[in-house]
Tab-separated table of C-alpha atoms and ligand atoms in Angstrom:
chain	number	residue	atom	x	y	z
A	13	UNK	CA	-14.208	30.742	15.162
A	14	UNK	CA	-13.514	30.155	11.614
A	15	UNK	CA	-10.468	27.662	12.671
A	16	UNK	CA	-13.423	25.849	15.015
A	17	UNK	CA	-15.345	25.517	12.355
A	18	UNK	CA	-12.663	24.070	9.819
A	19	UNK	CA	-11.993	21.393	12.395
A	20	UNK	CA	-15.246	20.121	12.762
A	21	UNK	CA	-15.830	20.227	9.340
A	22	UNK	CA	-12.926	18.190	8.869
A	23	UNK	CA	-14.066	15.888	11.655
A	24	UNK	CA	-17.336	15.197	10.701
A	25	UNK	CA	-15.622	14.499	6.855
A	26	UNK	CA	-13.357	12.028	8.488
A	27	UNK	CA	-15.838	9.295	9.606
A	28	UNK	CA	-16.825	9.559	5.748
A	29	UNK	CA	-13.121	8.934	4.820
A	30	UNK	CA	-11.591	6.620	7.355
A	31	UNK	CA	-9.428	4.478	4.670
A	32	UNK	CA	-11.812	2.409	2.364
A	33	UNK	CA	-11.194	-1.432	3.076
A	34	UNK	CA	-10.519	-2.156	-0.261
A	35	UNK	CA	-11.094	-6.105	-1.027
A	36	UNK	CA	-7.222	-7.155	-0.868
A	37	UNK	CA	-7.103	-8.598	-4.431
A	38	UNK	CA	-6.969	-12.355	-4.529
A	39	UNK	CA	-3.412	-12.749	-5.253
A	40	UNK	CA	-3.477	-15.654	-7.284
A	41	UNK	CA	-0.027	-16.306	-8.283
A	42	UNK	CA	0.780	-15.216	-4.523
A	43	UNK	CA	3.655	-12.548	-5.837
A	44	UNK	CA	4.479	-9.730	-3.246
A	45	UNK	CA	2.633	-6.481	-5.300
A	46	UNK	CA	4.882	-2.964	-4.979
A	47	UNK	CA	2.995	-0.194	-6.371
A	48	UNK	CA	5.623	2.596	-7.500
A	49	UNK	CA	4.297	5.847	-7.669
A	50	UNK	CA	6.785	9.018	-9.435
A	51	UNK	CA	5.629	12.006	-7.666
A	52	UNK	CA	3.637	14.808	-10.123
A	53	UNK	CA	3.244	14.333	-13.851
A	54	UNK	CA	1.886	16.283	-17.033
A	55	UNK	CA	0.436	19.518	-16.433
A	56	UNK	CA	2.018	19.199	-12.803
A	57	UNK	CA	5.558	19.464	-13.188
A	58	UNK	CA	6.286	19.599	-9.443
A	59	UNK	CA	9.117	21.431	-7.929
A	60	UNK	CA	11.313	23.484	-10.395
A	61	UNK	CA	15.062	24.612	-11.244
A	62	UNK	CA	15.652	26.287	-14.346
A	63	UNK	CA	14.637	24.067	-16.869
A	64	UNK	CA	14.823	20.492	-14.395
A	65	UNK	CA	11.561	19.258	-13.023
A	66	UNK	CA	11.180	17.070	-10.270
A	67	UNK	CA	8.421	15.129	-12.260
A	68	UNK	CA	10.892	13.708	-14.365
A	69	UNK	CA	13.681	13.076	-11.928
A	70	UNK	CA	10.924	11.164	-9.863
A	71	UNK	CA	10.033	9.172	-13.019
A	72	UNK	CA	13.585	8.546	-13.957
A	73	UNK	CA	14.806	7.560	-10.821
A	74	UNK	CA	11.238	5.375	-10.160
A	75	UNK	CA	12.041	3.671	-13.330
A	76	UNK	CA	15.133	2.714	-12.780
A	77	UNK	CA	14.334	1.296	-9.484
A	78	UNK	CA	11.289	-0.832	-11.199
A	79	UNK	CA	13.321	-2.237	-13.488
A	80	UNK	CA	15.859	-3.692	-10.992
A	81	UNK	CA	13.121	-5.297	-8.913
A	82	UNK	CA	11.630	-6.735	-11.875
A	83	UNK	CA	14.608	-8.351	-13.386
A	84	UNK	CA	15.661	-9.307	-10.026
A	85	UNK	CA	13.119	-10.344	-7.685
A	86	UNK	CA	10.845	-12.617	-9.328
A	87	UNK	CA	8.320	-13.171	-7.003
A	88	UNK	CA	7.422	-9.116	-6.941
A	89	UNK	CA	4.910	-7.593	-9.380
A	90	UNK	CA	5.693	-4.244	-9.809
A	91	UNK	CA	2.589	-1.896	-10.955
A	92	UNK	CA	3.190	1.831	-11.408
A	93	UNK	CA	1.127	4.301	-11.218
A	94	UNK	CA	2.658	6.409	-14.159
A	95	UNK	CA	5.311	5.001	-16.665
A	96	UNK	CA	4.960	7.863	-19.082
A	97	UNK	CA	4.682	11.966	-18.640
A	98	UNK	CA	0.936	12.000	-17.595
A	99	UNK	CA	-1.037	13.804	-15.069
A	100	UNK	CA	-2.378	11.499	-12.420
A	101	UNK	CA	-5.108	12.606	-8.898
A	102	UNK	CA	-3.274	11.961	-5.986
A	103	UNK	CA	-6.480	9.881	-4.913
A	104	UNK	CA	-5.976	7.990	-8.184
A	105	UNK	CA	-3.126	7.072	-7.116
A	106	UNK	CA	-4.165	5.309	-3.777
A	107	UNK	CA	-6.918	3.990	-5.364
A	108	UNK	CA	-4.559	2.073	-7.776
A	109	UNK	CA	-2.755	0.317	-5.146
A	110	UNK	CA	-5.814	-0.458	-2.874
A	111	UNK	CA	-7.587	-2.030	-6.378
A	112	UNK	CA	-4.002	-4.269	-6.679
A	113	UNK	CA	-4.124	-4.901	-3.487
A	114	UNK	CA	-0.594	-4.199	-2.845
A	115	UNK	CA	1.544	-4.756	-0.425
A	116	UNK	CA	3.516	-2.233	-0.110
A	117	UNK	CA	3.174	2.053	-1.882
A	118	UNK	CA	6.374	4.140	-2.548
A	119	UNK	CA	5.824	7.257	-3.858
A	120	UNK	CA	8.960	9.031	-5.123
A	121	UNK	CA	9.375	12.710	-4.662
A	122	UNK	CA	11.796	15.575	-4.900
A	123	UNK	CA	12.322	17.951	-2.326
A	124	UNK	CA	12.810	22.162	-3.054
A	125	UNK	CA	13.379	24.711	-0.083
A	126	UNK	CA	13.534	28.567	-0.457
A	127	UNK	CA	17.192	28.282	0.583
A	128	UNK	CA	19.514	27.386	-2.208
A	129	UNK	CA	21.982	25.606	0.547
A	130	UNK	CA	19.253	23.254	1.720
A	131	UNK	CA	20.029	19.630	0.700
A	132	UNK	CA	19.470	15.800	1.671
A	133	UNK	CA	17.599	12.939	1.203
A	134	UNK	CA	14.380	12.184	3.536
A	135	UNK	CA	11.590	9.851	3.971
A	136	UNK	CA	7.736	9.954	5.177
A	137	UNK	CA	5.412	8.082	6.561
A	138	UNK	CA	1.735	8.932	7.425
A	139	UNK	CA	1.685	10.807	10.748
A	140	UNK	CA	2.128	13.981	12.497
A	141	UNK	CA	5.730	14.334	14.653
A	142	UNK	CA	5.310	16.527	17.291
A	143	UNK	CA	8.804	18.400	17.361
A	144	UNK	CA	8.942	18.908	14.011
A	145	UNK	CA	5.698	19.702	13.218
A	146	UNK	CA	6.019	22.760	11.051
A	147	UNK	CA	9.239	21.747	9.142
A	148	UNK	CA	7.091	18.656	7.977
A	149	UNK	CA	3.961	20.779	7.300
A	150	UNK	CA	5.334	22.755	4.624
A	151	UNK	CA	6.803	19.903	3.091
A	152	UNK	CA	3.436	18.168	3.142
A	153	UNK	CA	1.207	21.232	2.180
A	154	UNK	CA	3.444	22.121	-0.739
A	155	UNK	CA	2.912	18.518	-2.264
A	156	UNK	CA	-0.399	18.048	-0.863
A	157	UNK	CA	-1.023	21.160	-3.448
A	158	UNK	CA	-1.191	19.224	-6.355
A	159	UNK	CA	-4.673	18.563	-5.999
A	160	UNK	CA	-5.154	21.798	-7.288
A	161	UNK	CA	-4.514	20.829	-10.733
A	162	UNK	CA	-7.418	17.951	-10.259
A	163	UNK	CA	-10.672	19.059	-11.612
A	164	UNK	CA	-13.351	18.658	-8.548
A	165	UNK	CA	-10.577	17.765	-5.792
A	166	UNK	CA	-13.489	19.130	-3.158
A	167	UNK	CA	-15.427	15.885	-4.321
A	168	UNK	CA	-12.429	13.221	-3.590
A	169	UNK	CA	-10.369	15.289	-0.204
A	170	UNK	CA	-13.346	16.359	1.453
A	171	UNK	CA	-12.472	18.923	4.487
A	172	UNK	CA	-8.791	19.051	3.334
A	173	UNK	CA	-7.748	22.274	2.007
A	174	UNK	CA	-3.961	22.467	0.358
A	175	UNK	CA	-4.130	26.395	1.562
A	176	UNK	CA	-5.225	26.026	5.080
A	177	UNK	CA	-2.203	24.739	7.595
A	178	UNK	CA	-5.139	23.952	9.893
A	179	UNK	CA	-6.150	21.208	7.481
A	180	UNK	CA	-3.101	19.143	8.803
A	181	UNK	CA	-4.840	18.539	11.940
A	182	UNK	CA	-7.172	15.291	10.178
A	183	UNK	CA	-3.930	13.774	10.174
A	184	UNK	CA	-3.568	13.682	14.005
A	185	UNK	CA	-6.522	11.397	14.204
A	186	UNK	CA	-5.263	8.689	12.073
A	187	UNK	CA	-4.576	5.231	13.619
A	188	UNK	CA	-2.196	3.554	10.408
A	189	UNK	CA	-2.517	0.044	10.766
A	190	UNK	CA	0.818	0.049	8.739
A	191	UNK	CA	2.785	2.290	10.619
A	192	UNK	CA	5.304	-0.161	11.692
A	193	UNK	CA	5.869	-1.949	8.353
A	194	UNK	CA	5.945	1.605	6.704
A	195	UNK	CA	8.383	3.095	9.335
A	196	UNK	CA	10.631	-0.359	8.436
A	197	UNK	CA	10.470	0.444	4.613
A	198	UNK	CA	11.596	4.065	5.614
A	199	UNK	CA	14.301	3.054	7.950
A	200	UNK	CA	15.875	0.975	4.974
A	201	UNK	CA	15.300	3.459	2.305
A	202	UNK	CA	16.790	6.198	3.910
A	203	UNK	CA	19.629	3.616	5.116
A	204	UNK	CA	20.349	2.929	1.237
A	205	UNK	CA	20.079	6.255	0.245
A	206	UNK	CA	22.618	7.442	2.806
A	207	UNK	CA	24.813	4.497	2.639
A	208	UNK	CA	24.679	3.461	-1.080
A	209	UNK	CA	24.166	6.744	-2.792
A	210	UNK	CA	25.897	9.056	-0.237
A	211	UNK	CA	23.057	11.167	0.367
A	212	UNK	CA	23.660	13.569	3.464
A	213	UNK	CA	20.985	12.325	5.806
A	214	UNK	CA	17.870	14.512	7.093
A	215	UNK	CA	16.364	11.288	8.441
A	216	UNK	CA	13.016	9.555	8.638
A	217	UNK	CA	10.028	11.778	9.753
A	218	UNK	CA	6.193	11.587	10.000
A	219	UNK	CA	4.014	14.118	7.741
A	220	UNK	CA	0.625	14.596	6.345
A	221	UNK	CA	0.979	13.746	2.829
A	222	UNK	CA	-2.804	13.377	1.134
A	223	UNK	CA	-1.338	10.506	-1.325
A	224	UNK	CA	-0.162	7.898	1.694
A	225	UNK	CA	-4.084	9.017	3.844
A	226	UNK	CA	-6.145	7.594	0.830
A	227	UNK	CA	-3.527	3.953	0.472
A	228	UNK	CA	-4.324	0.674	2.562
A	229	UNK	CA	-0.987	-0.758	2.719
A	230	UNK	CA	2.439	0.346	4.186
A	231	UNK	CA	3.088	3.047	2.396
A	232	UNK	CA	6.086	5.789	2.276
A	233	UNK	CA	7.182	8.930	0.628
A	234	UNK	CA	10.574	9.535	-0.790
A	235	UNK	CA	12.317	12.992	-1.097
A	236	UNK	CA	15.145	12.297	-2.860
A	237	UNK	CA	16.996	15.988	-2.779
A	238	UNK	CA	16.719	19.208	-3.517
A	239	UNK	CA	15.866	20.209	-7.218
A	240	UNK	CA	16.487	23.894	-5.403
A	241	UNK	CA	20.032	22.789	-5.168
A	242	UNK	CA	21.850	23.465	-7.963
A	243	UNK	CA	24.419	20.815	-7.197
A	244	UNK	CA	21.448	17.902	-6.003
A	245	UNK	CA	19.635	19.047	-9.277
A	246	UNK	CA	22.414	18.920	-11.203
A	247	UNK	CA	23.327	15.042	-9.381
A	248	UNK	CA	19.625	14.027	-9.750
A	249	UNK	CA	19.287	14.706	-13.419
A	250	UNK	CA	22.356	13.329	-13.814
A	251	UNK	CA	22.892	9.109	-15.079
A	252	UNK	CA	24.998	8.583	-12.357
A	253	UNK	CA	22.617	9.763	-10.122
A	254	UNK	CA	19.765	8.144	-12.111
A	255	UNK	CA	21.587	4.843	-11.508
A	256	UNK	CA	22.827	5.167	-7.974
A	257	UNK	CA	19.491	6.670	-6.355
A	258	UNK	CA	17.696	3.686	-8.650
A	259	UNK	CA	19.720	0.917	-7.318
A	260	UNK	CA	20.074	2.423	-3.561
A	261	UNK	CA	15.776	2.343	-3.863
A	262	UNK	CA	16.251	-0.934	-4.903
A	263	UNK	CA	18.407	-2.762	-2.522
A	264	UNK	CA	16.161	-0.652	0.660
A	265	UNK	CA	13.440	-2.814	-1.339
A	266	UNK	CA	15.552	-5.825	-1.441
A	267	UNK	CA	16.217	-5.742	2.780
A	268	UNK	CA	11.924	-4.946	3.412
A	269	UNK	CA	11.231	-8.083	1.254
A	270	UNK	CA	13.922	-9.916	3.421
A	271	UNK	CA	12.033	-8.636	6.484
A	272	UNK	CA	9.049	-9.612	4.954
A	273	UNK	CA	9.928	-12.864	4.252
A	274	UNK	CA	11.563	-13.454	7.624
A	275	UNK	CA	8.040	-12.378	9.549
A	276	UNK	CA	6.280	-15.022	7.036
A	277	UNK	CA	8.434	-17.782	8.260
A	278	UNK	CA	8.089	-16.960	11.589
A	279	UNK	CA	4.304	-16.727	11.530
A	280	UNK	CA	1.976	-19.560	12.574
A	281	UNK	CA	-0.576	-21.142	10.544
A	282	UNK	CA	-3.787	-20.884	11.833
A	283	UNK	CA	-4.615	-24.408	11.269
A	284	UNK	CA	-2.499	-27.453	9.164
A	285	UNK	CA	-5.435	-28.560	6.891
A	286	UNK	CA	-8.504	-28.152	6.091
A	287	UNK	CA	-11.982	-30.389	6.346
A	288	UNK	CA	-10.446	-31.557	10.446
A	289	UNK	CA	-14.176	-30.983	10.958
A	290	UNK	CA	-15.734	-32.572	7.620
A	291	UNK	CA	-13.013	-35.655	8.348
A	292	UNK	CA	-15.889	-37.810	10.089
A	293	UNK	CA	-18.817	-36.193	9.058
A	294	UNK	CA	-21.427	-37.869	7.400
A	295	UNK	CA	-21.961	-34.526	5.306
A	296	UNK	CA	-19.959	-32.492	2.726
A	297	UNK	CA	-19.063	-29.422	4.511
A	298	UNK	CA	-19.292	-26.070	2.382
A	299	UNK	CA	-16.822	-23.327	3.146
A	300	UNK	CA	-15.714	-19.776	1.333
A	301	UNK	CA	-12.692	-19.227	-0.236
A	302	UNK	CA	-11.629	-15.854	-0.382
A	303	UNK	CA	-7.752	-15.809	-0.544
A	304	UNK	CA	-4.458	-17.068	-2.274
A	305	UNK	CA	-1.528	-16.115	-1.195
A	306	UNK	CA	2.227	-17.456	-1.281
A	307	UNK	CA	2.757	-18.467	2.069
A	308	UNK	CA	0.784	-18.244	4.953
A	309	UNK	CA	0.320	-14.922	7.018
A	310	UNK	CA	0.468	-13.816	10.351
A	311	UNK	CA	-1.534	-15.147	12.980
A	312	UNK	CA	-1.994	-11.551	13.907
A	313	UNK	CA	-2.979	-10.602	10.468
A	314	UNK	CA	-5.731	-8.711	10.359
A	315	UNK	CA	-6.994	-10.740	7.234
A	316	UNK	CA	-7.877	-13.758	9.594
A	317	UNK	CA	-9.674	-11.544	12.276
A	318	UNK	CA	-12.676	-10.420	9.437
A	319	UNK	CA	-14.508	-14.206	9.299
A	320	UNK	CA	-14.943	-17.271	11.592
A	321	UNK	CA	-13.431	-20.618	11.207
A	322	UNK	CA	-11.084	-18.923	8.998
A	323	UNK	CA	-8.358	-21.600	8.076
A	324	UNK	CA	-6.080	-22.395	4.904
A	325	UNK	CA	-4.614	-25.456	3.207
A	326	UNK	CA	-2.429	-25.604	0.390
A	327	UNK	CA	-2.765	-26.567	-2.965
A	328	UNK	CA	0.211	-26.427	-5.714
A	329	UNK	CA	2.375	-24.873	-3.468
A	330	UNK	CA	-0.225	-22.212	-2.813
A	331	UNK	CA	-1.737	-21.453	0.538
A	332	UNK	CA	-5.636	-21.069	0.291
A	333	UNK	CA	-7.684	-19.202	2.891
A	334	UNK	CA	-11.221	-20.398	3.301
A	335	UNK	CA	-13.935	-18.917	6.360
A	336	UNK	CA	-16.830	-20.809	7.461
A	337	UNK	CA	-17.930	-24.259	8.114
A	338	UNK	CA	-21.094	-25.193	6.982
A	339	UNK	CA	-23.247	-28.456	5.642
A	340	UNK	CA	-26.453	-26.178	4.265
A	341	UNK	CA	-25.427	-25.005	0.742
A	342	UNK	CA	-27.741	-22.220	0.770
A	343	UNK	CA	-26.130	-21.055	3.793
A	344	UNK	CA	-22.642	-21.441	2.385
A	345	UNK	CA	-24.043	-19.241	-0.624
A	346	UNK	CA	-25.033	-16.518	1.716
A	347	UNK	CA	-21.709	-16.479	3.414
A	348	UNK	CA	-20.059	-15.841	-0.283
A	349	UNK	CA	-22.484	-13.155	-0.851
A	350	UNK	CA	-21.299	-11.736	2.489
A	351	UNK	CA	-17.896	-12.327	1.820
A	352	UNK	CA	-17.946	-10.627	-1.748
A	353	UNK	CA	-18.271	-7.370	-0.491
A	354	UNK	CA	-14.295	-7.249	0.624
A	355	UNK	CA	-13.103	-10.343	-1.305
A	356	UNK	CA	-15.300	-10.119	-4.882
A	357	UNK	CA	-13.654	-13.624	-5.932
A	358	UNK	CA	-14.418	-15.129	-3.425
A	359	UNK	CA	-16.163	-18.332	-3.973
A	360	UNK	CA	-17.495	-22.344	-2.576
A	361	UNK	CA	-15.908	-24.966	-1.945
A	362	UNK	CA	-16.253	-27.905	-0.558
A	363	UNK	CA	-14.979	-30.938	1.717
A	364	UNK	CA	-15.754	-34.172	2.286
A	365	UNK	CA	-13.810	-36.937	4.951
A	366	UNK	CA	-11.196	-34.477	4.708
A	367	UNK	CA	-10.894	-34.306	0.890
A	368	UNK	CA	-11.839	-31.432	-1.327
A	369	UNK	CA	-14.165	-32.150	-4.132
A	370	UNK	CA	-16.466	-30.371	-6.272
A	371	UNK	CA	-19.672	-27.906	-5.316
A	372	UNK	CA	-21.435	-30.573	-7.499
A	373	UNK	CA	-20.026	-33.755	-5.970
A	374	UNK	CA	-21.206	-32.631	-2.504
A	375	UNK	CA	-24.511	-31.665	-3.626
A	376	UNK	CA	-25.030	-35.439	-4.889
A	377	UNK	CA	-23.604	-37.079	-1.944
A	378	UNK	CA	-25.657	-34.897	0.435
A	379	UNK	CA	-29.036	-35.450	-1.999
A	380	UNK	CA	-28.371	-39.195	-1.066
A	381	UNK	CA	-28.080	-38.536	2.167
B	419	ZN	ZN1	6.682	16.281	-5.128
């Protein structure tokens, strides 16, 4: 009865907390965003062994890998979500990538087991994996139980409680949009981490963790040992393995932005230029702009499925996605309004015989009209 009840509580809080369609930030300099997230923090030390704390292996080991991408891959912003010894909501965390509108969330994590002789590397995506159900669940539970520390974690997880097992079933419902880019980004990392750093391998798996739910992005979570191991603790907190779990995180990041960048190429634009249908029209023609982005994405992109007439053209070396197609103004200001509620820079602009000019220009030549 009471398990009944606890799932359609957690139903009925699910249609409140299907993931929030962030506006994807307008990416103006068009740099690929990576959101690194070190597990726990603060008052939340996470797993323990003697005096070692996974919060500060996952920072360690997080930083390290930052710092690589940054002074390597140029054309990657890397935001974290702590860079210091601070406590941090795991819905805070989310939130911080879905407000960057990143493009891809790795949250790094260290594993601890009852048995002293359990070791291994692992990674996680959202999901639930039907052999291994229970194995995962723990896992998941035990960090989904930092929300304990968070004052009012009712408010922000509604229908998920870190102490029922039963909880876990919301995740069975969940559709991830990402899964296959996320299940790529896994594949790699626990590649590197195997290959690179020599990790004994306990594979990717699917699990319930509350911090990938709440992000809109592909998104994965990194175990990177044991800290219940004496001798995976004692590698972890070591520099060597500071340096060789950092730089195996950083070349699985290297090979998804190679991936990435090979889908890109492969993708085809929607449509060349802009203004084809302002080229012999006797009137400006008004459209949105809501997005700037490097190169151009996927026809199957979700992005271009939201508005009509949604095409781009490119402007110093910058592809620039516009919706709409209009000659009122007025309407063209409506369809901004509109279009602010997911995009909140999104704003006019205008064509004429194939050109763009200014809001202003166009509101002349159509007054002469
Ligand atoms: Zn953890």
């Amino acid at each position: 009865m009471n398990r009944i009840r606890t799932i359609i509580r957690i139903i009925a809080a699910l249609s409140l907390l299907m993931p929030c369609t962030t506006a994807d930030a307008v990416d103006k300099d068009g740099k690929f965003i990576l959101v690194i997230d070190p597990g726990h923090g603060g008052k939340d030390p996470g797993a323990v062994n003697g005096k070692s704390q996974e919060k500060t292996i996952n920072l360690n080991i997080a930083l390290k890998m930052g710092k690589l991408i940054e002074d390597n891959c140029s054309n990657v912003k890397v935001i974290y979500t702590r860079k210091t010894d601070v406590f941090v909501e795991l819905y805070k965390r989310a939130d911080i990538a879905n407000k960057a509108g990143a493009d891809m969330f790795i949250s790094v994590h260290t594993n601890s087991a009852k048995s002293k002789s359990a070791n291994g590397a692992e990674t996680y995506l959202l999901g639930v994996e039907e052999n291994r159900a229970s194995a995962n669940l723990n896992a998941a539970l035990e960090e989904n139980k930092a929300i304990l520390l968070e004052n009012d974690y009712e408010a922000h997880y509604e229908g998920y409680d870190p102490n029922s097992p039963e909880s876990m079933i919301i995740f069975q419902f969940m559709q991830n949009e990402y899964q296959k880019e996320s299940l790529k980004m896994a594949t790699m990392t626990q590649n590197r981490m195997t290959g690179n750093a020599k990790r004994p391998d306990r594979g990717v798996h699917q699990a319930g963790y509350l911090v990938l739910w709440k992000s809109t992005m592909p998104s994965i979570l990194i175990e990177l040992g044991f800290i219940s191991n004496d001798n995976e603790c004692k590698y972890l907190t070591s520099q060597k393995g500071i340096d060789e779990m950092g730089k195996s995180l950083y070349l699985a990041f290297k090979d998804y932005l190679d991936y990435y960048n090979s889908q890109l190429e492969k993708a085809v634009p929607v449509s060349q230029a802009i203004g084809n249908k302002g080229q012999d029209d006797e009137l400006p023609v008004y459209k949105v702009q809501f997005m700037s982005i490097r190169k151009p994405l996927g026809q199957n992109d979700k992005r271009l499925k939201d508005y009509e007439s949604v095409s781009y053209y490119t402007e110093d070396g910058v592809c620039k996605y516009t919706c709409g197609d209009t000659t009122d103004y007025e309407a063209a200001l409506n369809a901004k309004k509109e279009v602010q509620k997911k995009y909140k820079d999104a704003f006019v602009i205008a064509v004429y015989k194939g050109r763009k000019i200014s809001v202003k220009q166009a509101r002349e030549i159509a007054s002469k009209k």
